[in-house]
Amino acid sequence: MNGEYCSVDEAAIPITDVGFIHADAAYDVVSASRGYIFRLQDHLQRFERSCHSFRLRNPYSAAQTSAILVRLAQLAGTREAYIWWCVTRGAMPEGRERGNPEAYQNCFYAFAIPYLFIADDAMRSRGLDLMVSRQYIRIPGRAVDPAAKNFHWMDMKLALFEARDRGGDFAVLCDADGYLTEAPGANIFLVEAGTIVTPDDGCLEGITRRTTLELAAELGLPARVEPVAAERLRSADEAFITSTAGGIMPVRSVDGVPLGAGGPGTETVRLHNLYWDKRWRGWLGTPVEFRC
Ligand SMILES: Cc1ncc(COP(=O)(O)O)c(C=O)c1O
């Protein structure tokens, strides 16, 4: 918390921080598996871009931020870690200075907790039942840029509740024209006749998404990044979502209709296995040194 380390239970932000009041913040998340933080530099670079988009200043340099995140993983004492950090705008200045980004003292907060999957073991083994949201669209880029990682989650949270109300367990949101964007906290992929496809716009440029495209090239799977109409998802052979909080997670049905054979698809499983195999060997990993 602004340079102090404490237990997660004791950590608190000032209630007047507009990060809390106005969702005025940028954040990012890395994960550690078997003691290696995955693609830390890529996450740090994305975080700096998010801060830049929102006119926020990280009080720490990238090197200092990196050292803080490694230190948090060490203090948490777990090799399987979920490490989250943000820069908030800070407390509101007086009167007309509210419109002056220079008048705010931006704040840095971070935590490390045991690794979490956004879909539990049972859901990942059988595949997710995905619902394309009917009620909500993803917030458009000209409102809040989804390519800059931000606190505006209400569209995604409500779509998740809607999916559950309709008997599903995960949601995906479209844009105003019916093209797929992303899922709550995850990117969306489909597999059509052996080609993997993911939306080009309206979504975060996920680090797991980028990793999946690289793994697909390694497996010789053709890939396309392009506008994807929602109907294509319903008729796809396979689908999966990708996130730091869970890796590559299979989808088994869309809007109640099974995809392919109705379980995790063949190419999805190949990508999933390669992802974890490489991560467990420390691929693109920053080692966290523990004393014991
Ligand atoms: C809105 C959104 N989309 C996509 C993702 C996946 O990005 P990454 O693979 O970098 O975790 C996230 C991650 O939290 C997210 O919040």
mmCIF file of C-alpha atoms and ligand atoms in Angstrom:
data_model
loop_
_atom_site.group_PDB
_atom_site.id
_atom_site.type_symbol
_atom_site.label_atom_id
_atom_site.label_comp_id
_atom_site.label_asym_id
_atom_site.label_seq_id
_atom_site.Cartn_x
_atom_site.Cartn_y
_atom_site.Cartn_z
ATOM 1 C CA MET A 1 0.000 0.000 0.000
ATOM 2 C CA ASN A 2 1.957 3.092 -1.234
ATOM 3 C CA GLY A 3 5.243 1.460 -0.240
ATOM 4 C CA GLU A 4 4.171 -0.431 2.918
ATOM 5 C CA TYR A 5 3.761 -4.217 3.103
ATOM 6 C CA CYS A 6 1.108 -5.778 5.328
ATOM 7 C CA SER A 7 -1.176 -8.803 5.437
ATOM 8 C CA VAL A 8 -4.051 -8.801 2.935
ATOM 9 C CA ASP A 9 -6.531 -8.741 5.847
ATOM 10 C CA GLU A 10 -5.078 -5.463 7.102
ATOM 11 C CA ALA A 11 -4.753 -3.751 3.727
ATOM 12 C CA ALA A 12 -7.211 -0.872 3.184
ATOM 13 C CA ILE A 13 -7.536 2.025 0.794
ATOM 14 C CA PRO A 14 -8.697 5.500 1.885
ATOM 15 C CA ILE A 15 -12.443 5.728 1.254
ATOM 16 C CA THR A 16 -11.994 9.113 -0.497
ATOM 17 C CA ASP A 17 -9.733 7.627 -3.206
ATOM 18 C CA VAL A 18 -11.563 8.134 -6.513
ATOM 19 C CA GLY A 19 -10.190 4.772 -7.614
ATOM 20 C CA PHE A 20 -12.913 3.429 -5.331
ATOM 21 C CA ILE A 21 -15.529 6.158 -5.793
ATOM 22 C CA HIS A 22 -15.283 6.604 -9.583
ATOM 23 C CA ALA A 23 -13.541 3.421 -10.774
ATOM 24 C CA ASP A 24 -10.738 5.845 -11.680
ATOM 25 C CA ALA A 25 -7.777 3.495 -11.956
ATOM 26 C CA ALA A 26 -5.722 1.182 -14.141
ATOM 27 C CA TYR A 27 -4.663 -2.293 -13.062
ATOM 28 C CA ASP A 28 -3.010 -5.489 -14.165
ATOM 29 C CA VAL A 29 -2.522 -9.039 -12.943
ATOM 30 C CA VAL A 30 0.267 -11.588 -13.287
ATOM 31 C CA SER A 31 0.325 -15.160 -12.140
ATOM 32 C CA ALA A 32 3.098 -17.358 -10.790
ATOM 33 C CA SER A 33 3.131 -21.090 -11.416
ATOM 34 C CA ARG A 34 5.753 -23.367 -9.838
ATOM 35 C CA GLY A 35 7.556 -20.227 -8.681
ATOM 36 C CA TYR A 36 7.771 -18.466 -12.061
ATOM 37 C CA ILE A 37 5.889 -15.231 -12.773
ATOM 38 C CA PHE A 38 4.674 -15.443 -16.362
ATOM 39 C CA ARG A 39 5.528 -12.708 -18.887
ATOM 40 C CA LEU A 40 6.103 -10.090 -16.221
ATOM 41 C CA GLN A 41 7.688 -7.570 -18.615
ATOM 42 C CA ASP A 42 4.761 -7.886 -21.054
ATOM 43 C CA HIS A 43 2.285 -7.216 -18.243
ATOM 44 C CA LEU A 44 4.335 -4.242 -17.014
ATOM 45 C CA GLN A 45 4.413 -2.762 -20.508
ATOM 46 C CA ARG A 46 0.654 -3.191 -20.892
ATOM 47 C CA PHE A 47 0.160 -1.586 -17.489
ATOM 48 C CA GLU A 48 2.197 1.474 -18.505
ATOM 49 C CA ARG A 49 0.048 1.763 -21.654
ATOM 50 C CA SER A 50 -3.148 1.520 -19.545
ATOM 51 C CA CYS A 51 -1.877 4.278 -17.216
ATOM 52 C CA HIS A 52 -0.985 6.434 -20.213
ATOM 53 C CA SER A 53 -4.502 5.990 -21.732
ATOM 54 C CA PHE A 54 -6.122 7.152 -18.503
ATOM 55 C CA ARG A 55 -3.629 9.952 -17.755
ATOM 56 C CA LEU A 56 -2.451 8.182 -14.611
ATOM 57 C CA ARG A 57 1.158 8.198 -13.390
ATOM 58 C CA ASN A 58 2.611 5.130 -11.728
ATOM 59 C CA PRO A 59 4.678 6.533 -8.825
ATOM 60 C CA TYR A 60 7.089 3.628 -9.410
ATOM 61 C CA SER A 61 9.243 2.848 -12.438
ATOM 62 C CA ALA A 62 8.692 -0.438 -14.271
ATOM 63 C CA ALA A 63 11.786 -1.868 -12.539
ATOM 64 C CA GLN A 64 10.509 -0.778 -9.104
ATOM 65 C CA THR A 65 7.034 -2.163 -9.856
ATOM 66 C CA SER A 66 8.578 -5.460 -10.911
ATOM 67 C CA ALA A 67 10.589 -5.637 -7.657
ATOM 68 C CA ILE A 68 7.438 -4.936 -5.596
ATOM 69 C CA LEU A 69 5.489 -7.707 -7.349
ATOM 70 C CA VAL A 70 8.280 -10.249 -6.850
ATOM 71 C CA ARG A 71 8.575 -9.202 -3.200
ATOM 72 C CA LEU A 72 4.823 -9.683 -2.707
ATOM 73 C CA ALA A 73 5.016 -13.225 -4.074
ATOM 74 C CA GLN A 74 7.915 -13.937 -1.706
ATOM 75 C CA LEU A 75 6.035 -12.518 1.278
ATOM 76 C CA ALA A 76 2.868 -14.433 0.356
ATOM 77 C CA GLY A 77 5.064 -17.542 0.366
ATOM 78 C CA THR A 78 3.274 -19.320 -2.450
ATOM 79 C CA ARG A 79 4.706 -20.550 -5.739
ATOM 80 C CA GLU A 80 1.172 -20.536 -7.216
ATOM 81 C CA ALA A 81 0.245 -16.887 -6.942
ATOM 82 C CA TYR A 82 -2.210 -14.340 -8.298
ATOM 83 C CA ILE A 83 -0.499 -10.954 -8.120
ATOM 84 C CA TRP A 84 -2.643 -7.883 -8.705
ATOM 85 C CA TRP A 85 -1.647 -4.219 -8.782
ATOM 86 C CA CYS A 86 -3.182 -0.877 -9.646
ATOM 87 C CA VAL A 87 -2.628 2.850 -9.759
ATOM 88 C CA THR A 88 -5.621 4.892 -8.625
ATOM 89 C CA ARG A 89 -6.139 8.606 -9.208
ATOM 90 C CA GLY A 90 -6.018 9.226 -5.437
ATOM 91 C CA ALA A 91 -8.022 11.666 -3.292
ATOM 92 C CA MET A 92 -10.095 14.374 -5.024
ATOM 93 C CA PRO A 93 -8.485 17.828 -5.047
ATOM 94 C CA GLU A 94 -10.530 20.977 -4.293
ATOM 95 C CA GLY A 95 -12.919 22.723 -6.687
ATOM 96 C CA ARG A 96 -11.773 23.439 -10.225
ATOM 97 C CA GLU A 97 -8.582 21.436 -9.728
ATOM 98 C CA ARG A 98 -10.765 18.348 -10.119
ATOM 99 C CA GLY A 99 -10.261 18.708 -13.873
ATOM 100 C CA ASN A 100 -6.491 18.892 -13.588
ATOM 101 C CA PRO A 101 -4.866 15.449 -13.692
ATOM 102 C CA GLU A 102 -1.641 16.987 -12.342
ATOM 103 C CA ALA A 103 -3.413 18.023 -9.120
ATOM 104 C CA TYR A 104 -4.018 14.420 -8.019
ATOM 105 C CA GLN A 105 -1.515 12.327 -6.157
ATOM 106 C CA ASN A 106 -1.841 8.918 -7.805
ATOM 107 C CA CYS A 107 -1.571 5.916 -5.480
ATOM 108 C CA PHE A 108 -0.139 2.428 -5.905
ATOM 109 C CA TYR A 109 -1.701 -0.691 -4.348
ATOM 110 C CA ALA A 110 -0.884 -4.345 -4.923
ATOM 111 C CA PHE A 111 -1.521 -7.742 -3.412
ATOM 112 C CA ALA A 112 -0.522 -11.372 -3.830
ATOM 113 C CA ILE A 113 -2.872 -14.237 -2.961
ATOM 114 C CA PRO A 114 -2.970 -17.958 -3.824
ATOM 115 C CA TYR A 115 -3.596 -18.514 -7.545
ATOM 116 C CA LEU A 116 -7.227 -18.504 -8.595
ATOM 117 C CA PHE A 117 -9.010 -19.890 -11.635
ATOM 118 C CA ILE A 118 -12.069 -17.958 -12.890
ATOM 119 C CA ALA A 119 -13.572 -21.380 -13.698
ATOM 120 C CA ASP A 120 -13.152 -24.169 -11.140
ATOM 121 C CA ASP A 121 -11.640 -27.621 -11.805
ATOM 122 C CA ALA A 122 -14.998 -29.269 -12.556
ATOM 123 C CA MET A 123 -16.008 -26.508 -14.995
ATOM 124 C CA ARG A 124 -12.678 -26.675 -16.800
ATOM 125 C CA SER A 125 -12.745 -30.479 -17.057
ATOM 126 C CA ARG A 126 -16.236 -30.651 -18.547
ATOM 127 C CA GLY A 127 -16.092 -27.336 -20.444
ATOM 128 C CA LEU A 128 -17.998 -24.130 -19.735
ATOM 129 C CA ASP A 129 -21.622 -23.509 -20.605
ATOM 130 C CA LEU A 130 -21.316 -20.105 -22.219
ATOM 131 C CA MET A 131 -24.141 -17.634 -22.798
ATOM 132 C CA VAL A 132 -23.931 -14.792 -25.306
ATOM 133 C CA SER A 133 -25.371 -11.855 -23.371
ATOM 134 C CA ARG A 134 -28.700 -10.629 -24.712
ATOM 135 C CA GLN A 135 -29.121 -7.775 -22.244
ATOM 136 C CA TYR A 136 -25.678 -6.181 -22.189
ATOM 137 C CA ILE A 137 -23.036 -5.058 -24.665
ATOM 138 C CA ARG A 138 -19.367 -4.499 -23.855
ATOM 139 C CA ILE A 139 -18.662 -0.875 -23.036
ATOM 140 C CA PRO A 140 -17.502 0.788 -26.292
ATOM 141 C CA GLY A 141 -13.915 1.942 -26.745
ATOM 142 C CA ARG A 142 -14.929 5.579 -27.025
ATOM 143 C CA ALA A 143 -16.524 5.378 -23.577
ATOM 144 C CA VAL A 144 -13.869 3.407 -21.681
ATOM 145 C CA ASP A 145 -11.108 1.820 -23.766
ATOM 146 C CA PRO A 146 -11.273 -1.944 -23.078
ATOM 147 C CA ALA A 147 -7.688 -2.237 -24.362
ATOM 148 C CA ALA A 148 -6.594 -0.335 -21.232
ATOM 149 C CA LYS A 149 -7.184 -2.563 -18.214
ATOM 150 C CA ASN A 150 -9.725 -0.770 -16.041
ATOM 151 C CA PHE A 151 -12.195 -1.026 -13.171
ATOM 152 C CA HIS A 152 -15.339 -0.686 -15.321
ATOM 153 C CA TRP A 153 -16.713 -4.177 -14.779
ATOM 154 C CA MET A 154 -20.471 -3.591 -14.451
ATOM 155 C CA ASP A 155 -21.304 -4.710 -18.029
ATOM 156 C CA MET A 156 -19.301 -7.893 -17.532
ATOM 157 C CA LYS A 157 -20.602 -8.626 -14.030
ATOM 158 C CA LEU A 158 -24.238 -8.173 -15.063
ATOM 159 C CA ALA A 159 -23.699 -10.381 -18.123
ATOM 160 C CA LEU A 160 -22.276 -13.037 -15.775
ATOM 161 C CA PHE A 161 -25.357 -12.840 -13.553
ATOM 162 C CA GLU A 162 -27.575 -13.011 -16.649
ATOM 163 C CA ALA A 163 -25.704 -16.143 -17.833
ATOM 164 C CA ARG A 164 -26.306 -17.797 -14.488
ATOM 165 C CA ASP A 165 -29.985 -16.820 -14.525
ATOM 166 C CA ARG A 166 -30.243 -18.542 -17.926
ATOM 167 C CA GLY A 167 -28.626 -21.740 -16.645
ATOM 168 C CA GLY A 168 -25.112 -21.120 -17.956
ATOM 169 C CA ASP A 169 -21.889 -20.594 -16.088
ATOM 170 C CA PHE A 170 -20.043 -17.972 -18.123
ATOM 171 C CA ALA A 171 -20.886 -15.054 -20.404
ATOM 172 C CA VAL A 172 -19.508 -13.422 -23.511
ATOM 173 C CA LEU A 173 -20.461 -9.915 -24.602
ATOM 174 C CA CYS A 174 -20.916 -8.461 -28.073
ATOM 175 C CA ASP A 175 -20.479 -4.904 -29.262
ATOM 176 C CA ALA A 176 -23.425 -2.787 -30.447
ATOM 177 C CA ASP A 177 -23.213 -4.396 -33.925
ATOM 178 C CA GLY A 178 -23.362 -7.996 -32.689
ATOM 179 C CA TYR A 179 -19.663 -8.797 -32.974
ATOM 180 C CA LEU A 180 -18.010 -10.737 -30.161
ATOM 181 C CA THR A 181 -15.755 -8.754 -27.839
ATOM 182 C CA GLU A 182 -14.734 -10.631 -24.698
ATOM 183 C CA ALA A 183 -15.892 -12.475 -21.599
ATOM 184 C CA PRO A 184 -15.772 -11.220 -17.989
ATOM 185 C CA GLY A 185 -12.036 -11.236 -17.314
ATOM 186 C CA ALA A 186 -11.163 -13.352 -20.367
ATOM 187 C CA ASN A 187 -10.732 -13.288 -24.149
ATOM 188 C CA ILE A 188 -12.793 -15.516 -26.424
ATOM 189 C CA PHE A 189 -11.559 -17.892 -29.142
ATOM 190 C CA LEU A 190 -13.343 -20.243 -31.488
ATOM 191 C CA VAL A 191 -12.088 -23.056 -33.696
ATOM 192 C CA GLU A 192 -13.535 -23.336 -37.199
ATOM 193 C CA ALA A 193 -12.331 -26.160 -39.446
ATOM 194 C CA GLY A 194 -8.966 -26.292 -37.678
ATOM 195 C CA THR A 195 -8.384 -22.510 -37.650
ATOM 196 C CA ILE A 196 -8.444 -20.595 -34.383
ATOM 197 C CA VAL A 197 -10.178 -17.235 -34.490
ATOM 198 C CA THR A 198 -10.387 -14.390 -31.971
ATOM 199 C CA PRO A 199 -11.940 -10.902 -32.155
ATOM 200 C CA ASP A 200 -9.651 -8.073 -33.232
ATOM 201 C CA ASP A 201 -11.416 -5.244 -31.420
ATOM 202 C CA GLY A 202 -13.482 -4.214 -28.410
ATOM 203 C CA CYS A 203 -11.423 -6.296 -26.009
ATOM 204 C CA LEU A 204 -8.325 -6.305 -23.873
ATOM 205 C CA GLU A 205 -5.231 -7.496 -25.714
ATOM 206 C CA GLY A 206 -4.864 -10.349 -23.262
ATOM 207 C CA ILE A 207 -1.412 -11.701 -22.560
ATOM 208 C CA THR A 208 -2.896 -15.223 -22.530
ATOM 209 C CA ARG A 209 -4.559 -14.413 -25.881
ATOM 210 C CA ARG A 210 -1.171 -13.406 -27.306
ATOM 211 C CA THR A 211 0.375 -16.545 -25.791
ATOM 212 C CA THR A 212 -2.366 -18.706 -27.349
ATOM 213 C CA LEU A 213 -1.678 -17.237 -30.795
ATOM 214 C CA GLU A 214 2.023 -18.046 -30.337
ATOM 215 C CA LEU A 215 1.248 -21.595 -29.163
ATOM 216 C CA ALA A 216 -1.073 -22.087 -32.137
ATOM 217 C CA ALA A 217 1.808 -21.157 -34.462
ATOM 218 C CA GLU A 218 4.008 -23.653 -32.627
ATOM 219 C CA LEU A 219 1.375 -26.389 -33.143
ATOM 220 C CA GLY A 220 0.973 -25.423 -36.800
ATOM 221 C CA LEU A 221 -2.613 -24.278 -36.257
ATOM 222 C CA PRO A 222 -3.669 -21.411 -38.527
ATOM 223 C CA ALA A 223 -5.008 -18.389 -36.628
ATOM 224 C CA ARG A 224 -7.008 -15.316 -37.546
ATOM 225 C CA VAL A 225 -7.646 -12.110 -35.584
ATOM 226 C CA GLU A 226 -10.698 -10.491 -37.140
ATOM 227 C CA PRO A 227 -14.269 -9.269 -36.470
ATOM 228 C CA VAL A 228 -16.320 -12.306 -35.356
ATOM 229 C CA ALA A 229 -20.137 -12.197 -35.565
ATOM 230 C CA ALA A 230 -21.771 -13.943 -32.581
ATOM 231 C CA GLU A 231 -23.517 -16.529 -34.837
ATOM 232 C CA ARG A 232 -20.089 -17.949 -35.731
ATOM 233 C CA LEU A 233 -19.567 -18.904 -32.095
ATOM 234 C CA ARG A 234 -22.789 -20.916 -32.023
ATOM 235 C CA SER A 235 -21.753 -22.928 -35.089
ATOM 236 C CA ALA A 236 -18.047 -23.277 -34.194
ATOM 237 C CA ASP A 237 -16.407 -26.707 -33.767
ATOM 238 C CA GLU A 238 -14.806 -25.624 -30.493
ATOM 239 C CA ALA A 239 -14.457 -22.564 -28.305
ATOM 240 C CA PHE A 240 -12.403 -21.543 -25.304
ATOM 241 C CA ILE A 241 -11.649 -18.514 -23.173
ATOM 242 C CA THR A 242 -8.228 -17.286 -22.062
ATOM 243 C CA SER A 243 -7.107 -15.441 -18.951
ATOM 244 C CA THR A 244 -4.192 -15.030 -16.589
ATOM 245 C CA ALA A 245 -6.625 -16.365 -13.969
ATOM 246 C CA GLY A 246 -7.057 -19.829 -15.478
ATOM 247 C CA GLY A 247 -5.039 -20.090 -18.705
ATOM 248 C CA ILE A 248 -6.943 -21.732 -21.581
ATOM 249 C CA MET A 249 -10.445 -22.847 -20.512
ATOM 250 C CA PRO A 250 -12.701 -24.949 -22.771
ATOM 251 C CA VAL A 251 -16.313 -24.141 -23.645
ATOM 252 C CA ARG A 252 -18.704 -27.070 -24.202
ATOM 253 C CA SER A 253 -21.912 -25.267 -25.136
ATOM 254 C CA VAL A 254 -23.113 -21.875 -26.339
ATOM 255 C CA ASP A 255 -26.620 -20.670 -25.457
ATOM 256 C CA GLY A 256 -27.496 -24.216 -24.402
ATOM 257 C CA VAL A 257 -26.395 -25.827 -27.697
ATOM 258 C CA PRO A 258 -23.426 -28.247 -27.481
ATOM 259 C CA LEU A 259 -20.362 -27.432 -29.594
ATOM 260 C CA GLY A 260 -18.887 -30.352 -31.544
ATOM 261 C CA ALA A 261 -18.987 -33.468 -29.355
ATOM 262 C CA GLY A 262 -20.089 -31.355 -26.369
ATOM 263 C CA GLY A 263 -16.896 -31.367 -24.271
ATOM 264 C CA PRO A 264 -13.456 -29.759 -24.463
ATOM 265 C CA GLY A 265 -12.415 -29.765 -28.132
ATOM 266 C CA THR A 266 -9.301 -31.502 -29.502
ATOM 267 C CA GLU A 267 -7.402 -28.344 -30.492
ATOM 268 C CA THR A 268 -8.427 -26.635 -27.246
ATOM 269 C CA VAL A 269 -6.960 -29.505 -25.233
ATOM 270 C CA ARG A 270 -3.713 -29.434 -27.267
ATOM 271 C CA LEU A 271 -3.334 -25.699 -26.649
ATOM 272 C CA HIS A 272 -4.264 -26.075 -22.975
ATOM 273 C CA ASN A 273 -1.720 -28.845 -22.406
ATOM 274 C CA LEU A 274 1.072 -27.038 -24.227
ATOM 275 C CA TYR A 275 0.349 -23.852 -22.270
ATOM 276 C CA TRP A 276 0.695 -25.543 -18.863
ATOM 277 C CA ASP A 277 3.536 -27.805 -19.940
ATOM 278 C CA LYS A 278 5.600 -24.779 -20.966
ATOM 279 C CA ARG A 279 4.602 -22.685 -17.961
ATOM 280 C CA TRP A 280 5.519 -25.451 -15.531
ATOM 281 C CA ARG A 281 8.974 -25.523 -17.137
ATOM 282 C CA GLY A 282 9.392 -21.805 -16.445
ATOM 283 C CA TRP A 283 8.798 -20.586 -20.019
ATOM 284 C CA LEU A 284 8.984 -16.761 -20.185
ATOM 285 C CA GLY A 285 9.066 -16.836 -16.399
ATOM 286 C CA THR A 286 10.670 -14.588 -13.803
ATOM 287 C CA PRO A 287 11.808 -16.843 -10.949
ATOM 288 C CA VAL A 288 10.730 -15.923 -7.434
ATOM 289 C CA GLU A 289 13.442 -16.882 -4.934
ATOM 290 C CA PHE A 290 12.185 -18.276 -1.650
ATOM 291 C CA ARG A 291 14.416 -18.780 1.370
ATOM 292 C CA CYS A 292 13.274 -22.382 1.826
HETATM 293 C C1 LIG B 1 -11.758 -7.679 -19.539
HETATM 294 C C2 LIG B 1 -10.656 -8.689 -19.674
HETATM 295 N N1 LIG B 1 -10.445 -9.281 -20.854
HETATM 296 C C3 LIG B 1 -9.464 -10.188 -21.027
HETATM 297 C C4 LIG B 1 -8.647 -10.567 -19.974
HETATM 298 C C5 LIG B 1 -7.556 -11.590 -20.197
HETATM 299 O O1 LIG B 1 -6.293 -10.952 -20.219
HETATM 300 P P1 LIG B 1 -4.977 -11.684 -19.732
HETATM 301 O O2 LIG B 1 -4.821 -12.896 -20.576
HETATM 302 O O3 LIG B 1 -3.886 -10.685 -19.942
HETATM 303 O O4 LIG B 1 -5.184 -12.037 -18.294
HETATM 304 C C6 LIG B 1 -8.821 -9.957 -18.722
HETATM 305 C C7 LIG B 1 -7.954 -10.336 -17.602
HETATM 306 O O5 LIG B 1 -8.219 -10.078 -16.454
HETATM 307 C C8 LIG B 1 -9.841 -8.989 -18.561
HETATM 308 O O6 LIG B 1 -10.048 -8.381 -17.381
#
